Short mmCIF file of C-alpha atoms in Angstrom, two decimals:
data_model
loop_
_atom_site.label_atom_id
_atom_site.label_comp_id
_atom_site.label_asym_id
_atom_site.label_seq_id
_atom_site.Cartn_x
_atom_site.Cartn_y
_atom_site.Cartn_z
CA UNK V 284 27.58 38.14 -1.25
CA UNK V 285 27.85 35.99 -4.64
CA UNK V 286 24.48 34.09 -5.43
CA UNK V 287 23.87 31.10 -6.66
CA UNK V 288 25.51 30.10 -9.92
CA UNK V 289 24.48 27.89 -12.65
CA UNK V 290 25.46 27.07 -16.01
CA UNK V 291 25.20 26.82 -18.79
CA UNK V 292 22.07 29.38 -18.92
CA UNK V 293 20.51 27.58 -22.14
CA UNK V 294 21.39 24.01 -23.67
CA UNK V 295 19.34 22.48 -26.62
CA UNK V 296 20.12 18.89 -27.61
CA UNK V 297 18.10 16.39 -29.36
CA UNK V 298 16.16 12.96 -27.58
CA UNK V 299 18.69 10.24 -26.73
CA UNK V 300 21.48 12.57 -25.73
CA UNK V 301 23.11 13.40 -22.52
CA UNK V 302 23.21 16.64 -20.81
CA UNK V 303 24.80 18.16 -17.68
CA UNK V 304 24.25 21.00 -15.54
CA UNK V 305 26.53 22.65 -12.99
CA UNK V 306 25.65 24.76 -9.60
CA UNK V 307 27.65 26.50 -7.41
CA UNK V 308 26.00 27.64 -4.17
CA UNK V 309 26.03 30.51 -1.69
CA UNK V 310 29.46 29.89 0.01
CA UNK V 311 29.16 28.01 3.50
CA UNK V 312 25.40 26.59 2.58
CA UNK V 313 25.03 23.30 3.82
CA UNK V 314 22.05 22.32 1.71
CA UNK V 315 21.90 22.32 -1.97
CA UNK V 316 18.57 21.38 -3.83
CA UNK V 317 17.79 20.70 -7.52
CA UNK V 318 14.61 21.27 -8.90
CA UNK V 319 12.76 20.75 -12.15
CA UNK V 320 9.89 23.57 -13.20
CA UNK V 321 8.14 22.79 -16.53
CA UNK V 322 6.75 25.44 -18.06
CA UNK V 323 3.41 26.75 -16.46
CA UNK V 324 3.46 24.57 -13.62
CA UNK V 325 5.69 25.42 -9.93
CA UNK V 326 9.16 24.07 -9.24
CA UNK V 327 9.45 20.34 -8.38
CA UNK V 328 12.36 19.01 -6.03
CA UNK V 329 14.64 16.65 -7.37
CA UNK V 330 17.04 15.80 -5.16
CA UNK V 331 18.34 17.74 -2.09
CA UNK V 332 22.33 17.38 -0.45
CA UNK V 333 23.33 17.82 2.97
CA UNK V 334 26.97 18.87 2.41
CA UNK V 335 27.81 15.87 0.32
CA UNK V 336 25.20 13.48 1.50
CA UNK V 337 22.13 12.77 -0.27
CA UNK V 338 18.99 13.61 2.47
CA UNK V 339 15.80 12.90 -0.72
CA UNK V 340 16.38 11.68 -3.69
CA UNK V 341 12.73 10.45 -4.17
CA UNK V 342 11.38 12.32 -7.11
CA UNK V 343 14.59 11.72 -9.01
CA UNK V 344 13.98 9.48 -12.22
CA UNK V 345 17.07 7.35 -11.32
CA UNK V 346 16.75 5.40 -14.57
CA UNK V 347 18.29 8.77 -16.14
CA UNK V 348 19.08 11.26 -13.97
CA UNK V 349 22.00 11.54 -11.51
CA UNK V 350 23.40 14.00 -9.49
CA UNK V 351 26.61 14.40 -7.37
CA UNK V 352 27.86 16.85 -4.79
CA UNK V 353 31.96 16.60 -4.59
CA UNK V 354 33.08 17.73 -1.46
CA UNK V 355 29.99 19.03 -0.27
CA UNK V 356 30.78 22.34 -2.63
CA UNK V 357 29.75 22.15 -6.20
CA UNK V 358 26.70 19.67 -7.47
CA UNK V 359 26.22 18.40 -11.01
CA UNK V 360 22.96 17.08 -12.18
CA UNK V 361 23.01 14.71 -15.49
CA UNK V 362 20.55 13.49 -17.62
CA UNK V 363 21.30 10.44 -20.14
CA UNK V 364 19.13 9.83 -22.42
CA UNK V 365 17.17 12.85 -22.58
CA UNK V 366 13.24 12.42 -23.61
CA UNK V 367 11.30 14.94 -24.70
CA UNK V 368 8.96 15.89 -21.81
CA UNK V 369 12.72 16.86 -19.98
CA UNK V 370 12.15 20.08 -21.46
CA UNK V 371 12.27 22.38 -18.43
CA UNK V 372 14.18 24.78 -16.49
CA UNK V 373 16.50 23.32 -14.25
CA UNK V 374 17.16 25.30 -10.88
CA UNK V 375 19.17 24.77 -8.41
CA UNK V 376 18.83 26.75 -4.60
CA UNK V 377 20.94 26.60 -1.60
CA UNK V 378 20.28 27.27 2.24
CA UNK V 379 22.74 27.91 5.11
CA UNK V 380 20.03 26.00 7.53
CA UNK V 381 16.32 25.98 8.13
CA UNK V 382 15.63 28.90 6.36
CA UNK V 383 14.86 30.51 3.34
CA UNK V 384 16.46 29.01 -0.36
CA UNK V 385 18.81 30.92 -2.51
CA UNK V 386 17.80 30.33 -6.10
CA UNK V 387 20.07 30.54 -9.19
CA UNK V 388 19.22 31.78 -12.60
CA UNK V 389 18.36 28.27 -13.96
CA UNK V 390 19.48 26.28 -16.90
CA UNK V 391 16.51 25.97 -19.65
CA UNK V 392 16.85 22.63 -21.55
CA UNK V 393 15.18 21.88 -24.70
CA UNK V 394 15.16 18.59 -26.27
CA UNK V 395 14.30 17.96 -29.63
CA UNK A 355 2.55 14.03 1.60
CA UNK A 356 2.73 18.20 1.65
CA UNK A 357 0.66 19.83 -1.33
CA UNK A 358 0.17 23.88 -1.87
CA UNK A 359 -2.77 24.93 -3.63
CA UNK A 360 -3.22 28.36 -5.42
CA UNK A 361 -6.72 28.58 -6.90
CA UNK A 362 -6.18 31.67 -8.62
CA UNK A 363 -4.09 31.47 -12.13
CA UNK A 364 -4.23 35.14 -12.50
CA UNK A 365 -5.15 37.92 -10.50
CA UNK A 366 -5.96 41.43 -12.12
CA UNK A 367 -5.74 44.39 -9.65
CA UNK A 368 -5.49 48.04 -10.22
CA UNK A 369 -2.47 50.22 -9.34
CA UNK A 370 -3.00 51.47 -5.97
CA UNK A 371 -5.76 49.00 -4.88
CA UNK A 372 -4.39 46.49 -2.25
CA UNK A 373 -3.94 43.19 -3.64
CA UNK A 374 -4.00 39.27 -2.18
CA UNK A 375 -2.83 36.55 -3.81
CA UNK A 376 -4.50 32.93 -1.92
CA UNK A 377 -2.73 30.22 -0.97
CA UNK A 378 -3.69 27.10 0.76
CA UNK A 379 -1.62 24.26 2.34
CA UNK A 380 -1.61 20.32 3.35
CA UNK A 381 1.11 19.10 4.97
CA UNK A 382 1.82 17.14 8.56
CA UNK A 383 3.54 18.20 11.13
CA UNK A 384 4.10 22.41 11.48
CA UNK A 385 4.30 24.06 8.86
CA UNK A 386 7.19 26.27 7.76
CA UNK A 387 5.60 29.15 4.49
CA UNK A 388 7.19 30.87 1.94
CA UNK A 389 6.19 32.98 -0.49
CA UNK A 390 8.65 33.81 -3.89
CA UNK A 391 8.63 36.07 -6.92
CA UNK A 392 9.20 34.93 -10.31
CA UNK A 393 10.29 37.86 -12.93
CA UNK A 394 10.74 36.66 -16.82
CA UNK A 395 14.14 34.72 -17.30
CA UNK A 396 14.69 35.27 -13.57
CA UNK A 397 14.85 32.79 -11.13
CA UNK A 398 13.08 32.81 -7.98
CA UNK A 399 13.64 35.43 -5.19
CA UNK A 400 12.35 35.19 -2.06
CA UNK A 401 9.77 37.66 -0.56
CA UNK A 402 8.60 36.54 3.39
CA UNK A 403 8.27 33.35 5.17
CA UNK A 404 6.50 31.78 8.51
CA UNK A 405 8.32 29.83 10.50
CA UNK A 406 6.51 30.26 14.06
CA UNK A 407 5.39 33.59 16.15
CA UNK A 408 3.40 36.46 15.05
CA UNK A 409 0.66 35.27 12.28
CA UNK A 410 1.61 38.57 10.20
CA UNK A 411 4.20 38.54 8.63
CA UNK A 412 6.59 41.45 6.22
CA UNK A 413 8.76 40.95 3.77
CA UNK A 414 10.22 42.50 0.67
CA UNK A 415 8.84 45.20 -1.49
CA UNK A 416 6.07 45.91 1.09
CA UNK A 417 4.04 42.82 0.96
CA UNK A 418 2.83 40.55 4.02
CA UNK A 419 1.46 37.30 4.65
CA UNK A 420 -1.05 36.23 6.81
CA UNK A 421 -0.84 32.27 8.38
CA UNK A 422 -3.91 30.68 9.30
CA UNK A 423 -3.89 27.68 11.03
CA UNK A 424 -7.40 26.83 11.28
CA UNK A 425 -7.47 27.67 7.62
CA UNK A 426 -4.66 26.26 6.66
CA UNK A 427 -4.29 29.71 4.57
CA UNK A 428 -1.29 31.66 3.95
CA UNK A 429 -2.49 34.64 1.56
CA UNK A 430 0.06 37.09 0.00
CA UNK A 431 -1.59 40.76 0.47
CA UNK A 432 0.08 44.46 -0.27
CA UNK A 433 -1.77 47.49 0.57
CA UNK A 434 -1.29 49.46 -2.45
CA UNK A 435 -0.44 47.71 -5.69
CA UNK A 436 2.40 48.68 -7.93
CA UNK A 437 2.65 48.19 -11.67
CA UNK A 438 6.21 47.01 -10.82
CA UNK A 439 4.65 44.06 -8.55
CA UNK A 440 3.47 42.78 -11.52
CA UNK A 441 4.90 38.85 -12.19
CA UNK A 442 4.33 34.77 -10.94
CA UNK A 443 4.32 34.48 -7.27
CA UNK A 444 4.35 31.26 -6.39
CA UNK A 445 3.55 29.90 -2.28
CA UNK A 446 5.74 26.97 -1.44
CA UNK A 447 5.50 24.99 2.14
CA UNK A 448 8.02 22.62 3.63
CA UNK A 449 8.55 20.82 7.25
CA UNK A 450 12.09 20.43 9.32
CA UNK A 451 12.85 16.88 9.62
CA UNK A 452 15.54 17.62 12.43
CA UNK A 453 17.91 17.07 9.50
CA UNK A 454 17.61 19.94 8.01
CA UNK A 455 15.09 22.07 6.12
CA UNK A 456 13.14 19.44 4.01
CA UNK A 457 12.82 20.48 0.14
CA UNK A 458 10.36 22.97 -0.35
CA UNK A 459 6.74 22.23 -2.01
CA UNK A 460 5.45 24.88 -4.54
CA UNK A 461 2.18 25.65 -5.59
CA UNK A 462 1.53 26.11 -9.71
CA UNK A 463 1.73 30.36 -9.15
CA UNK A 464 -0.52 33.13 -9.54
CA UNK A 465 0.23 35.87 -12.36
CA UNK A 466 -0.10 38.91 -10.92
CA UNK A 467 -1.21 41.85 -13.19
CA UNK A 468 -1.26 45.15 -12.39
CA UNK A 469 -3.19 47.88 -14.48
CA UNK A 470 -1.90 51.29 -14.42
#
């Protein structure tokens, strides 16, 4: 079975600049999450789908982040502009139903 | 609001000593436990969780996890450490909402070091 996908892997850009990030879950999961982890400290949630619906969305900074699920498949999670203390790895985990999250490689974003 | 707490930022254990790695929860409602591995540049893989039924509980590579619901403690333990084991666990809790498994809450992670 194919994990979780994610890319790009690594993405440097400088303050004031926009960024995207891709996922691809587990085939057939329901559920797709996104969180942020900054280093030394545990993953936060960002925003969590329910095929294509949006079921929390309350730690996202809406000012500048977005995210979008199309057809309940793929998500994409934007940033625009990018500060500084966005610096983090960006994962993104998917889950058939209540059970354990599938995590992807992450996508480790370092603004300048 | 749910919060994990792991009190321990590192945890030095000898190979072939058994090894526990603490974790406390908050959270209302039951609470559904997981416990994942972090390796470097990896992303998180999952080791055990509690949902409901027996307290103990086995997972991957040989570890268990003990919930305690008076204690509100669900401690990582492995009867005979590896130098392989060695890497960030992190505890993480979460509640079902009846729409679906709520977004998991992660404590800050233990590094787990292993001496040969």
């Amino acid at each position: 079975e194919a994990g979780v996908a994610q890319s790009p892997r690594y993405k440097i850009i400088e303050k004031r600049q926009s960024v995207a990030f891709w996922c691809n879950p587990i085939s057939g999961h329901a559920t797709l999450y996104w969180y942020q982890q900054i280093l030394g400290q545990g993953p936060k949630l960002l925003i969590q789908f329910q095929n294509n619906g949006v079921v929390d969305d309350s730690q996202l900074p809406k000012d500048r982040f977005s995210a979008e699920r199309l057809k309940g498949v793929d998500s994409t999670l934007k940033i625009q502009p990018a500060k500084l203390e966005d610096s983090a790895v960006y994962l993104c985990a998917s889950s058939p139903n209540f059970n354990e999250q599938y995590f992807g490689p992450g996508t480790r974003l370092t603004v300048t | 609001a749910q919060s994990v707490a792991q009190p321990e930022d590192q945890v030095n254990v000898a190979e072939g000593n058994p090894l526990t790695v603490k974790c406390t929860y908050s959270v209302s409602g039951n609470p559904y436990l997981f416990w994942y591995v972090q390796y470097p540049n990896r992303g998180l893989q999952f080791l055990l969780k509690y949902i409901t039924g027996d307290n103990l509980v086995k997972g991957s590579y040989g570890f268990e996890a003990e919930f305690n619901k008076s204690q509100t403690s669900f401690h990582l333990k492995k009867p005979s450490a590896l130098v392989s084991d060695s890497a960030l666990y992190f505890c993480a809790v979460t509640t079902y909402s009846g729409g679906g498994a709520d977004g998991l809450t992660f404590g800050k992670g233990t590094h787990l070091i292993i001496q040969p």
